[in-house]
Amino acid sequence: MIMVRKTLHKSIWFLTLVMLLGFTAKGDAQTESRTGPRGQSKKTISMDFDQVDIKVFIKFISELTGKNFVVDDKVRGKVTVLSPSKISVEEAYRVFESVLEVHGFTTVPAGKVIKVVPSVAARQKSVELRKTPGFVSRPDDRIITQIMPLLYANAQEVRKLLAPMVSKQGVVIAYAPTDTLIITDFQSNIQRLLSIVEEIDVEFQEANISVMPLEYASAEKLAESISRLLESKLKRVKGRRAEPPLRILSYERINMLIVLADRQNTQMVKALVKTLDQPTPKGAGNIQVVYLANAQAEELAKVLSGLPAKAPRKGKQPVISTEVRIVADKATNSLVITAKPEEFQVLEPIILKLDIPRKQVYVEALIMEVSVSLEVSVGVNWTGAGKTDLPFGADDGVAFGGSNTGAIGVLDQTGSLALPSGLTAGVVSFPITIGGITFSNLAAIINSSQTNNDFNVISTPQLMTLDN
Protein backbone atom coordinates (compact mmCIF):
# COMPACT_ATOMS: atom_id res chain seq x y z
CA MET A 1 0.00 0.00 0.00
CA ILE A 2 1.18 3.55 -0.71
CA MET A 3 0.62 6.16 2.02
CA VAL A 4 0.20 9.75 0.87
CA ARG A 5 0.39 12.09 3.85
CA LYS A 6 -0.88 15.61 4.19
CA THR A 7 1.67 18.42 3.88
CA LEU A 8 1.27 22.13 3.91
CA HIS A 9 4.75 23.10 2.75
CA LYS A 10 4.68 25.23 -0.38
CA SER A 11 7.75 23.47 -1.65
CA ILE A 12 5.95 20.12 -1.76
CA TRP A 13 2.96 21.73 -3.58
CA PHE A 14 5.31 23.22 -6.16
CA LEU A 15 7.11 19.88 -6.54
CA THR A 16 3.80 18.15 -7.20
CA LEU A 17 2.93 20.53 -10.00
CA VAL A 18 6.36 20.04 -11.51
CA MET A 19 5.92 16.26 -11.41
CA LEU A 20 2.54 16.51 -13.12
CA LEU A 21 3.97 18.64 -15.88
CA GLY A 22 6.93 16.26 -16.18
CA PHE A 23 4.83 13.24 -17.21
CA THR A 24 4.71 12.15 -20.81
CA ALA A 25 0.93 12.53 -20.67
CA LYS A 26 -0.09 16.13 -20.39
CA GLY A 27 -1.72 17.38 -17.15
CA ASP A 28 -2.61 20.89 -16.07
CA ALA A 29 -4.25 22.27 -12.93
CA GLN A 30 -4.74 25.93 -12.11
CA THR A 31 -6.11 27.34 -8.89
CA GLU A 32 -7.66 30.72 -8.25
CA SER A 33 -8.93 32.36 -5.08
CA ARG A 34 -12.16 34.36 -5.05
CA THR A 35 -13.67 36.44 -2.32
CA GLY A 36 -17.15 35.45 -1.27
CA PRO A 37 -19.97 37.73 -0.23
CA ARG A 38 -18.73 37.92 3.39
CA GLY A 39 -15.09 38.37 2.49
CA GLN A 40 -14.30 34.64 2.72
CA SER A 41 -11.87 33.17 0.20
CA LYS A 42 -13.35 30.48 -2.07
CA LYS A 43 -10.76 28.45 -4.04
CA THR A 44 -11.67 27.38 -7.57
CA ILE A 45 -9.74 25.09 -9.84
CA SER A 46 -9.59 24.15 -13.49
CA MET A 47 -8.47 20.57 -14.15
CA ASP A 48 -7.22 19.18 -17.43
CA PHE A 49 -5.57 15.76 -17.34
CA ASP A 50 -4.90 13.64 -20.39
CA GLN A 51 -3.92 9.99 -19.77
CA VAL A 52 -2.42 10.74 -16.35
CA ASP A 53 -1.61 7.83 -14.03
CA ILE A 54 -4.50 7.37 -11.59
CA LYS A 55 -2.17 7.36 -8.57
CA VAL A 56 -0.77 10.75 -9.59
CA PHE A 57 -4.34 12.01 -9.91
CA ILE A 58 -5.10 10.72 -6.41
CA LYS A 59 -2.05 12.52 -5.07
CA PHE A 60 -3.19 15.75 -6.72
CA ILE A 61 -6.63 15.50 -5.06
CA SER A 62 -4.94 14.74 -1.74
CA GLU A 63 -2.86 17.94 -1.96
CA LEU A 64 -5.90 19.93 -3.12
CA THR A 65 -8.33 18.78 -0.39
CA GLY A 66 -5.92 17.95 2.41
CA LYS A 67 -7.27 14.39 2.74
CA ASN A 68 -5.14 11.31 3.39
CA PHE A 69 -5.58 8.35 1.03
CA VAL A 70 -4.53 4.72 1.25
CA VAL A 71 -4.42 3.28 -2.28
CA ASP A 72 -4.82 -0.41 -2.96
CA ASP A 73 -2.20 -2.05 -5.20
CA LYS A 74 -4.97 -3.11 -7.58
CA VAL A 75 -5.79 0.52 -8.31
CA ARG A 76 -4.15 1.12 -11.69
CA GLY A 77 -4.87 2.86 -14.94
CA LYS A 78 -4.82 6.15 -16.80
CA VAL A 79 -7.17 9.05 -16.13
CA THR A 80 -8.48 11.74 -18.48
CA VAL A 81 -10.33 14.72 -17.02
CA LEU A 82 -11.42 17.75 -19.04
CA SER A 83 -12.67 20.78 -17.12
CA PRO A 84 -12.92 23.89 -19.30
CA SER A 85 -14.74 25.82 -16.55
CA LYS A 86 -13.46 26.44 -13.06
CA ILE A 87 -14.98 24.42 -10.20
CA SER A 88 -14.75 24.54 -6.43
CA VAL A 89 -12.65 22.18 -4.34
CA GLU A 90 -15.77 20.39 -3.13
CA GLU A 91 -16.90 19.89 -6.73
CA ALA A 92 -13.42 18.68 -7.65
CA TYR A 93 -13.66 15.98 -5.01
CA ARG A 94 -17.00 14.83 -6.46
CA VAL A 95 -15.34 14.66 -9.88
CA PHE A 96 -12.61 12.56 -8.28
CA GLU A 97 -15.18 10.08 -6.92
CA SER A 98 -16.90 9.90 -10.32
CA VAL A 99 -13.58 9.19 -12.03
CA LEU A 100 -12.89 6.35 -9.60
CA GLU A 101 -16.43 4.95 -10.16
CA VAL A 102 -15.94 4.98 -13.94
CA HIS A 103 -12.72 3.00 -13.57
CA GLY A 104 -14.22 0.47 -11.16
CA PHE A 105 -12.86 1.94 -7.92
CA THR A 106 -14.38 3.72 -4.97
CA THR A 107 -13.49 5.38 -1.68
CA VAL A 108 -14.11 3.86 1.75
CA PRO A 109 -13.65 6.10 4.81
CA ALA A 110 -11.58 4.46 7.56
CA GLY A 111 -10.89 6.81 10.46
CA LYS A 112 -8.58 9.65 9.43
CA VAL A 113 -7.76 8.10 6.07
CA ILE A 114 -9.76 7.21 2.99
CA LYS A 115 -9.18 3.89 1.29
CA VAL A 116 -9.21 3.70 -2.50
CA VAL A 117 -10.16 0.13 -3.41
CA PRO A 118 -11.86 -1.76 -6.27
CA SER A 119 -15.66 -1.35 -6.13
CA VAL A 120 -16.23 -5.12 -5.99
CA ALA A 121 -14.26 -5.38 -2.75
CA ALA A 122 -15.77 -2.23 -1.25
CA ARG A 123 -18.95 -3.88 -0.01
CA GLN A 124 -16.87 -6.15 2.25
CA LYS A 125 -15.12 -3.13 3.72
CA SER A 126 -16.39 -0.92 6.52
CA VAL A 127 -18.35 1.40 4.26
CA GLU A 128 -20.56 4.18 5.65
CA LEU A 129 -23.81 2.91 7.13
CA ARG A 130 -27.02 4.95 6.96
CA LYS A 131 -29.97 3.84 9.03
CA THR A 132 -32.46 6.58 8.25
CA PRO A 133 -33.70 6.78 4.67
CA GLY A 134 -33.42 10.27 3.31
CA PHE A 135 -32.62 12.14 0.16
CA VAL A 136 -29.33 13.93 -0.30
CA SER A 137 -29.41 17.07 -2.41
CA ARG A 138 -26.09 16.24 -4.10
CA PRO A 139 -25.31 12.50 -3.78
CA ASP A 140 -21.76 11.41 -4.55
CA ASP A 141 -20.41 8.27 -6.22
CA ARG A 142 -18.98 6.52 -3.22
CA ILE A 143 -20.32 3.21 -1.97
CA ILE A 144 -22.48 3.23 1.15
CA THR A 145 -24.84 0.82 2.89
CA GLN A 146 -28.43 1.95 3.31
CA ILE A 147 -30.97 0.30 5.64
CA MET A 148 -34.58 0.69 4.41
CA PRO A 149 -37.32 -0.44 6.80
CA LEU A 150 -40.60 -1.03 4.92
CA LEU A 151 -43.93 0.00 6.39
CA TYR A 152 -46.42 -1.92 4.24
CA ALA A 153 -44.76 -3.81 1.38
CA ASN A 154 -43.18 -7.26 1.64
CA ALA A 155 -39.38 -7.09 1.79
CA GLN A 156 -38.80 -10.21 -0.32
CA GLU A 157 -41.08 -8.94 -3.09
CA VAL A 158 -39.42 -5.51 -3.11
CA ARG A 159 -35.97 -7.11 -3.21
CA LYS A 160 -36.93 -9.00 -6.38
CA LEU A 161 -38.07 -5.73 -7.89
CA LEU A 162 -34.90 -3.78 -7.01
CA ALA A 163 -32.30 -6.48 -7.76
CA PRO A 164 -32.02 -5.69 -11.51
CA MET A 165 -31.60 -1.98 -10.69
CA VAL A 166 -28.55 -2.37 -8.44
CA SER A 167 -25.13 -1.79 -10.02
CA LYS A 168 -22.73 -4.66 -10.64
CA GLN A 169 -20.81 -3.74 -7.52
CA GLY A 170 -23.93 -3.39 -5.37
CA VAL A 171 -26.09 -5.86 -3.51
CA VAL A 172 -29.59 -5.80 -2.00
CA ILE A 173 -30.64 -8.08 0.88
CA ALA A 174 -34.13 -8.58 2.34
CA TYR A 175 -34.58 -9.29 6.06
CA ALA A 176 -38.04 -10.88 6.28
CA PRO A 177 -38.66 -10.83 10.08
CA THR A 178 -38.74 -7.01 10.14
CA ASP A 179 -39.47 -6.36 6.44
CA THR A 180 -36.21 -4.46 6.00
CA LEU A 181 -33.98 -3.95 2.97
CA ILE A 182 -30.18 -3.64 3.25
CA ILE A 183 -28.64 -2.09 0.12
CA THR A 184 -24.95 -1.55 -0.56
CA ASP A 185 -24.34 0.51 -3.67
CA PHE A 186 -23.20 3.86 -4.96
CA GLN A 187 -24.95 6.65 -3.09
CA SER A 188 -26.29 8.17 -6.30
CA ASN A 189 -27.97 4.87 -7.22
CA ILE A 190 -29.33 4.36 -3.70
CA GLN A 191 -31.07 7.72 -4.02
CA ARG A 192 -32.88 6.39 -7.09
CA LEU A 193 -33.86 3.18 -5.31
CA LEU A 194 -35.21 5.18 -2.36
CA SER A 195 -37.58 7.09 -4.64
CA ILE A 196 -38.86 3.79 -6.12
CA VAL A 197 -39.44 2.23 -2.69
CA GLU A 198 -41.38 5.27 -1.53
CA GLU A 199 -43.80 4.85 -4.44
CA ILE A 200 -44.51 1.17 -3.86
CA ASP A 201 -44.43 1.00 -0.04
CA VAL A 202 -48.02 2.24 0.44
CA GLU A 203 -50.80 1.18 2.76
CA PHE A 204 -53.66 -1.06 1.69
CA GLN A 205 -56.60 -1.56 3.98
CA GLU A 206 -57.89 -5.04 4.67
CA ALA A 207 -60.46 -6.19 2.10
CA ASN A 208 -63.43 -8.40 2.89
CA ILE A 209 -65.68 -10.53 0.67
CA SER A 210 -69.42 -9.84 0.77
CA VAL A 211 -72.30 -11.56 -1.02
CA MET A 212 -75.32 -9.45 -2.03
CA PRO A 213 -78.35 -11.28 -3.50
CA LEU A 214 -80.53 -9.31 -5.91
CA GLU A 215 -84.30 -9.48 -6.23
CA TYR A 216 -85.09 -7.47 -9.36
CA ALA A 217 -81.97 -6.10 -11.07
CA SER A 218 -79.65 -8.10 -13.33
CA ALA A 219 -76.42 -9.02 -11.49
CA GLU A 220 -74.25 -8.60 -14.57
CA LYS A 221 -75.60 -5.17 -15.50
CA LEU A 222 -75.61 -3.88 -11.94
CA ALA A 223 -72.02 -5.02 -11.33
CA GLU A 224 -70.90 -3.20 -14.47
CA SER A 225 -72.75 0.00 -13.52
CA ILE A 226 -71.45 0.15 -9.94
CA SER A 227 -67.88 -0.68 -11.03
CA ARG A 228 -67.88 2.22 -13.47
CA LEU A 229 -69.33 4.52 -10.85
CA LEU A 230 -66.63 3.65 -8.32
CA GLU A 231 -63.78 3.39 -10.82
CA SER A 232 -62.18 6.59 -9.56
CA LYS A 233 -61.96 5.04 -6.07
CA LEU A 234 -59.38 2.56 -7.36
CA LYS A 235 -56.94 5.29 -8.31
CA ARG A 236 -54.14 6.16 -5.94
CA VAL A 237 -54.71 9.33 -3.95
CA LYS A 238 -52.08 11.86 -2.94
CA GLY A 239 -49.54 10.92 -0.29
CA ARG A 240 -48.47 7.44 0.75
CA ARG A 241 -51.99 6.17 1.30
CA ALA A 242 -53.87 4.41 -1.47
CA GLU A 243 -57.40 3.12 -1.62
CA PRO A 244 -57.85 -0.65 -1.08
CA PRO A 245 -58.77 -2.85 -4.03
CA LEU A 246 -62.43 -2.86 -5.02
CA ARG A 247 -63.83 -5.69 -7.14
CA ILE A 248 -67.47 -6.42 -7.97
CA LEU A 249 -68.29 -9.74 -9.65
CA SER A 250 -71.66 -11.01 -10.84
CA TYR A 251 -72.92 -14.54 -10.30
CA GLU A 252 -75.73 -14.93 -12.82
CA ARG A 253 -76.97 -18.40 -11.85
CA ILE A 254 -78.54 -17.16 -8.62
CA ASN A 255 -78.45 -13.44 -9.53
CA MET A 256 -76.12 -12.09 -6.85
CA LEU A 257 -73.09 -9.81 -6.50
CA ILE A 258 -69.76 -10.83 -4.95
CA VAL A 259 -67.94 -7.76 -3.59
CA LEU A 260 -64.27 -7.59 -2.53
CA ALA A 261 -63.69 -4.32 -0.66
CA ASP A 262 -62.93 -2.77 2.71
CA ARG A 263 -65.69 -1.99 5.20
CA GLN A 264 -66.27 1.57 4.00
CA ASN A 265 -66.54 0.68 0.32
CA THR A 266 -68.66 -2.37 1.13
CA GLN A 267 -71.21 -0.15 2.87
CA MET A 268 -71.18 2.17 -0.12
CA VAL A 269 -71.88 -0.70 -2.53
CA LYS A 270 -74.69 -2.00 -0.29
CA ALA A 271 -76.35 1.42 -0.32
CA LEU A 272 -76.15 1.59 -4.11
CA VAL A 273 -77.57 -1.94 -4.48
CA LYS A 274 -80.48 -1.10 -2.18
CA THR A 275 -81.27 1.97 -4.27
CA LEU A 276 -80.90 0.34 -7.69
CA ASP A 277 -82.40 -3.11 -7.02
CA GLN A 278 -86.00 -2.02 -7.61
CA PRO A 279 -88.85 -3.61 -9.60
CA THR A 280 -89.27 -2.34 -13.12
CA PRO A 281 -92.14 0.20 -13.33
CA LYS A 282 -95.19 -0.96 -15.25
CA GLY A 283 -94.74 -0.34 -18.93
CA ALA A 284 -91.01 0.36 -18.52
CA GLY A 285 -89.82 -3.14 -19.44
CA ASN A 286 -88.44 -4.22 -22.78
CA ILE A 287 -91.27 -6.67 -23.61
CA GLN A 288 -94.76 -5.37 -24.36
CA VAL A 289 -97.97 -7.11 -25.54
CA VAL A 290 -100.42 -5.15 -27.68
CA TYR A 291 -103.88 -6.62 -28.40
CA LEU A 292 -105.39 -5.63 -31.74
CA ALA A 293 -109.08 -4.85 -32.13
CA ASN A 294 -109.36 -4.55 -35.90
CA ALA A 295 -106.08 -5.22 -37.74
CA GLN A 296 -104.63 -8.65 -38.40
CA ALA A 297 -101.62 -9.29 -36.14
CA GLU A 298 -99.61 -11.17 -38.78
CA GLU A 299 -100.04 -8.46 -41.39
CA LEU A 300 -99.28 -5.63 -38.96
CA ALA A 301 -96.17 -7.41 -37.64
CA LYS A 302 -94.76 -7.49 -41.19
CA VAL A 303 -95.34 -3.76 -41.59
CA LEU A 304 -93.75 -2.82 -38.25
CA SER A 305 -90.79 -5.19 -38.67
CA GLY A 306 -89.84 -3.37 -41.85
CA LEU A 307 -89.36 -0.03 -40.06
CA PRO A 308 -85.86 -0.64 -38.55
CA ALA A 309 -84.60 -2.10 -41.84
CA LYS A 310 -84.65 1.28 -43.52
CA ALA A 311 -81.27 2.96 -43.05
CA PRO A 312 -81.38 6.54 -41.69
CA ARG A 313 -79.80 9.48 -43.38
CA LYS A 314 -76.10 10.02 -42.87
CA GLY A 315 -75.35 11.65 -39.54
CA LYS A 316 -78.76 10.85 -38.00
CA GLN A 317 -79.56 8.20 -35.44
CA PRO A 318 -82.26 5.64 -36.42
CA VAL A 319 -85.61 6.18 -34.72
CA ILE A 320 -85.98 2.42 -34.17
CA SER A 321 -82.94 0.19 -33.81
CA THR A 322 -82.47 -3.10 -35.61
CA GLU A 323 -82.60 -4.90 -32.23
CA VAL A 324 -86.39 -4.40 -32.04
CA ARG A 325 -88.32 -7.68 -32.38
CA ILE A 326 -92.03 -7.90 -33.26
CA VAL A 327 -93.84 -11.28 -33.18
CA ALA A 328 -97.51 -11.88 -34.04
CA ASP A 329 -99.65 -14.20 -31.92
CA LYS A 330 -102.39 -15.43 -34.22
CA ALA A 331 -104.44 -17.11 -31.48
CA THR A 332 -105.02 -13.86 -29.56
CA ASN A 333 -104.51 -11.51 -32.54
CA SER A 334 -101.83 -9.61 -30.60
CA LEU A 335 -98.29 -8.34 -31.07
CA VAL A 336 -95.39 -9.24 -28.76
CA ILE A 337 -92.82 -6.43 -29.02
CA THR A 338 -89.29 -6.49 -27.62
CA ALA A 339 -87.90 -2.96 -27.60
CA LYS A 340 -86.49 -0.32 -25.31
CA PRO A 341 -89.09 1.89 -23.61
CA GLU A 342 -88.18 4.89 -25.76
CA GLU A 343 -88.52 2.79 -28.92
CA PHE A 344 -91.87 1.37 -27.83
CA GLN A 345 -93.11 4.93 -27.36
CA VAL A 346 -92.43 5.44 -31.06
CA LEU A 347 -94.17 2.20 -32.10
CA GLU A 348 -97.30 2.55 -29.94
CA PRO A 349 -98.90 5.50 -31.78
CA ILE A 350 -98.15 3.85 -35.11
CA ILE A 351 -99.99 0.70 -34.00
CA LEU A 352 -102.98 2.74 -32.80
CA LYS A 353 -103.23 4.49 -36.17
CA LEU A 354 -103.10 1.21 -38.08
CA ASP A 355 -105.47 -0.73 -35.80
CA ILE A 356 -108.67 1.07 -36.83
CA PRO A 357 -112.03 -0.35 -38.05
CA ARG A 358 -112.36 -0.25 -41.84
CA LYS A 359 -115.62 0.87 -43.43
CA GLN A 360 -117.85 -2.05 -44.40
CA VAL A 361 -120.81 -2.32 -46.82
CA TYR A 362 -123.18 -5.29 -46.45
CA VAL A 363 -125.72 -5.85 -49.22
CA GLU A 364 -128.50 -8.43 -48.66
CA ALA A 365 -131.05 -8.80 -51.53
CA LEU A 366 -134.30 -10.78 -52.04
CA ILE A 367 -135.57 -11.65 -55.50
CA MET A 368 -139.12 -13.14 -55.52
CA GLU A 369 -142.24 -13.62 -57.57
CA VAL A 370 -145.58 -12.32 -56.16
CA SER A 371 -149.12 -13.26 -57.21
CA VAL A 372 -151.07 -10.64 -59.18
CA SER A 373 -153.76 -10.33 -56.52
CA LEU A 374 -151.27 -10.20 -53.60
CA GLU A 375 -150.64 -6.88 -51.89
CA VAL A 376 -147.10 -5.95 -50.88
CA SER A 377 -146.45 -3.18 -48.36
CA VAL A 378 -143.00 -1.71 -47.57
CA GLY A 379 -142.50 -0.03 -44.23
CA VAL A 380 -140.76 3.11 -45.47
CA ASN A 381 -141.90 6.56 -46.44
CA TRP A 382 -142.15 6.69 -50.19
CA THR A 383 -142.56 10.21 -51.40
CA GLY A 384 -141.62 11.39 -54.81
CA ALA A 385 -142.26 15.08 -54.52
CA GLY A 386 -140.06 16.67 -57.11
CA LYS A 387 -137.07 14.30 -56.63
CA THR A 388 -135.26 12.65 -59.54
CA ASP A 389 -133.67 9.81 -57.51
CA LEU A 390 -135.45 7.37 -55.22
CA PRO A 391 -136.46 9.66 -52.31
CA PHE A 392 -136.63 7.34 -49.31
CA GLY A 393 -137.34 8.80 -45.95
CA ALA A 394 -134.91 6.38 -44.26
CA ASP A 395 -131.22 5.77 -44.95
CA ASP A 396 -131.95 2.35 -46.47
CA GLY A 397 -133.89 2.04 -49.74
CA VAL A 398 -136.12 -0.17 -51.89
CA ALA A 399 -135.59 -0.92 -55.56
CA PHE A 400 -138.14 -2.45 -57.87
CA GLY A 401 -137.73 -3.85 -61.30
CA GLY A 402 -139.93 -5.61 -63.85
CA SER A 403 -141.30 -5.71 -67.39
CA ASN A 404 -144.21 -3.35 -66.70
CA THR A 405 -143.58 -0.03 -68.39
CA GLY A 406 -146.05 1.88 -66.28
CA ALA A 407 -145.42 3.88 -63.14
CA ILE A 408 -142.76 2.80 -60.73
CA GLY A 409 -145.36 2.21 -58.09
CA VAL A 410 -148.61 3.57 -56.68
CA LEU A 411 -149.46 4.40 -53.10
CA ASP A 412 -152.51 2.73 -51.59
CA GLN A 413 -154.87 4.49 -49.24
CA THR A 414 -152.74 3.60 -46.20
CA GLY A 415 -149.59 5.15 -47.69
CA SER A 416 -147.96 1.78 -48.40
CA LEU A 417 -146.59 0.93 -51.78
CA ALA A 418 -148.78 -1.34 -53.94
CA LEU A 419 -146.73 -3.20 -56.50
CA PRO A 420 -148.01 -3.48 -60.07
CA SER A 421 -149.07 -6.93 -61.22
CA GLY A 422 -146.42 -9.20 -62.64
CA LEU A 423 -143.64 -7.12 -61.01
CA THR A 424 -140.52 -8.61 -59.45
CA ALA A 425 -139.27 -6.64 -56.38
CA GLY A 426 -135.81 -6.36 -54.81
CA VAL A 427 -136.14 -5.17 -51.24
CA VAL A 428 -133.38 -3.95 -48.93
CA SER A 429 -135.43 -2.35 -46.20
CA PHE A 430 -137.70 -3.81 -43.54
CA PRO A 431 -140.36 -4.34 -42.33
CA ILE A 432 -142.23 -5.47 -45.44
CA THR A 433 -145.84 -6.66 -45.66
CA ILE A 434 -146.88 -9.25 -48.21
CA GLY A 435 -150.51 -10.33 -48.37
CA GLY A 436 -151.25 -8.91 -44.97
CA ILE A 437 -148.26 -10.66 -43.35
CA THR A 438 -145.38 -8.48 -41.98
CA PHE A 439 -141.82 -9.78 -42.24
CA SER A 440 -138.90 -8.28 -40.29
CA ASN A 441 -136.08 -9.87 -42.33
CA LEU A 442 -135.37 -11.90 -45.41
CA ALA A 443 -135.13 -15.15 -43.50
CA ALA A 444 -138.75 -14.82 -42.44
CA ILE A 445 -139.83 -14.29 -46.05
CA ILE A 446 -137.88 -17.33 -47.19
CA ASN A 447 -139.45 -19.51 -44.49
CA SER A 448 -142.94 -18.23 -45.37
CA SER A 449 -142.47 -18.87 -49.08
CA GLN A 450 -141.99 -22.54 -48.37
CA THR A 451 -145.63 -22.79 -47.09
CA ASN A 452 -147.31 -19.94 -49.01
CA ASN A 453 -148.02 -20.38 -52.72
CA ASP A 454 -148.94 -16.70 -53.27
CA PHE A 455 -145.26 -15.67 -53.66
CA ASN A 456 -142.05 -17.46 -54.59
CA VAL A 457 -138.45 -16.51 -53.49
CA ILE A 458 -136.16 -16.86 -56.47
CA SER A 459 -132.84 -15.75 -54.95
CA THR A 460 -131.28 -14.11 -51.84
CA PRO A 461 -127.84 -12.74 -52.90
CA GLN A 462 -125.52 -11.28 -50.20
CA LEU A 463 -122.42 -9.12 -50.55
CA MET A 464 -119.86 -7.87 -47.95
CA THR A 465 -117.11 -5.44 -48.97
CA LEU A 466 -114.42 -3.46 -47.04
CA ASP A 467 -112.83 -0.12 -47.68
CA ASN A 468 -109.90 -0.47 -50.10
PDB file of N, CA and C in Angstrom, residues 128-134 145-149:
ATOM      1  N   GLU A 128     -19.651   3.360   4.829  1.00  0.00           N
ATOM      2  CA  GLU A 128     -20.555   4.177   5.646  1.00  0.00           C
ATOM      3  C   GLU A 128     -21.930   3.519   5.721  1.00  0.00           C
ATOM      4  N   LEU A 129     -22.502   3.515   6.912  1.00  0.00           N
ATOM      5  CA  LEU A 129     -23.811   2.908   7.133  1.00  0.00           C
ATOM      6  C   LEU A 129     -24.825   3.992   7.462  1.00  0.00           C
ATOM      7  N   ARG A 130     -25.947   3.989   6.708  1.00  0.00           N
ATOM      8  CA  ARG A 130     -27.021   4.950   6.963  1.00  0.00           C
ATOM      9  C   ARG A 130     -28.268   4.183   7.362  1.00  0.00           C
ATOM     10  N   LYS A 131     -28.799   4.558   8.516  1.00  0.00           N
ATOM     11  CA  LYS A 131     -29.966   3.845   9.025  1.00  0.00           C
ATOM     12  C   LYS A 131     -31.279   4.539   8.697  1.00  0.00           C
ATOM     13  N   THR A 132     -31.232   5.830   8.509  1.00  0.00           N
ATOM     14  CA  THR A 132     -32.456   6.584   8.250  1.00  0.00           C
ATOM     15  C   THR A 132     -32.540   6.913   6.768  1.00  0.00           C
ATOM     16  N   PRO A 133     -33.566   6.430   6.080  1.00  0.00           N
ATOM     17  CA  PRO A 133     -33.704   6.777   4.667  1.00  0.00           C
ATOM     18  C   PRO A 133     -33.938   8.275   4.520  1.00  0.00           C
ATOM     19  N   GLY A 134     -33.263   8.844   3.565  1.00  0.00           N
ATOM     20  CA  GLY A 134     -33.424  10.274   3.306  1.00  0.00           C
ATOM     21  C   GLY A 134     -32.721  10.632   2.024  1.00  0.00           C
ATOM     22  N   THR A 145     -23.818   1.834   2.575  1.00  0.00           N
ATOM     23  CA  THR A 145     -24.837   0.823   2.893  1.00  0.00           C
ATOM     24  C   THR A 145     -26.049   1.534   3.486  1.00  0.00           C
ATOM     25  N   GLN A 146     -27.195   1.302   2.886  1.00  0.00           N
ATOM     26  CA  GLN A 146     -28.428   1.946   3.312  1.00  0.00           C
ATOM     27  C   GLN A 146     -29.404   0.903   3.852  1.00  0.00           C
ATOM     28  N   ILE A 147     -29.945   1.169   5.058  1.00  0.00           N
ATOM     29  CA  ILE A 147     -30.972   0.305   5.636  1.00  0.00           C
ATOM     30  C   ILE A 147     -32.335   0.946   5.383  1.00  0.00           C
ATOM     31  N   MET A 148     -33.251   0.187   4.762  1.00  0.00           N
ATOM     32  CA  MET A 148     -34.577   0.692   4.406  1.00  0.00           C
ATOM     33  C   MET A 148     -35.654  -0.150   5.088  1.00  0.00           C
ATOM     34  N   PRO A 149     -36.180   0.280   6.214  1.00  0.00           N
ATOM     35  CA  PRO A 149     -37.319  -0.443   6.797  1.00  0.00           C
ATOM     36  C   PRO A 149     -38.589  -0.141   5.989  1.00  0.00           C
TER      37      PRO A 149
END
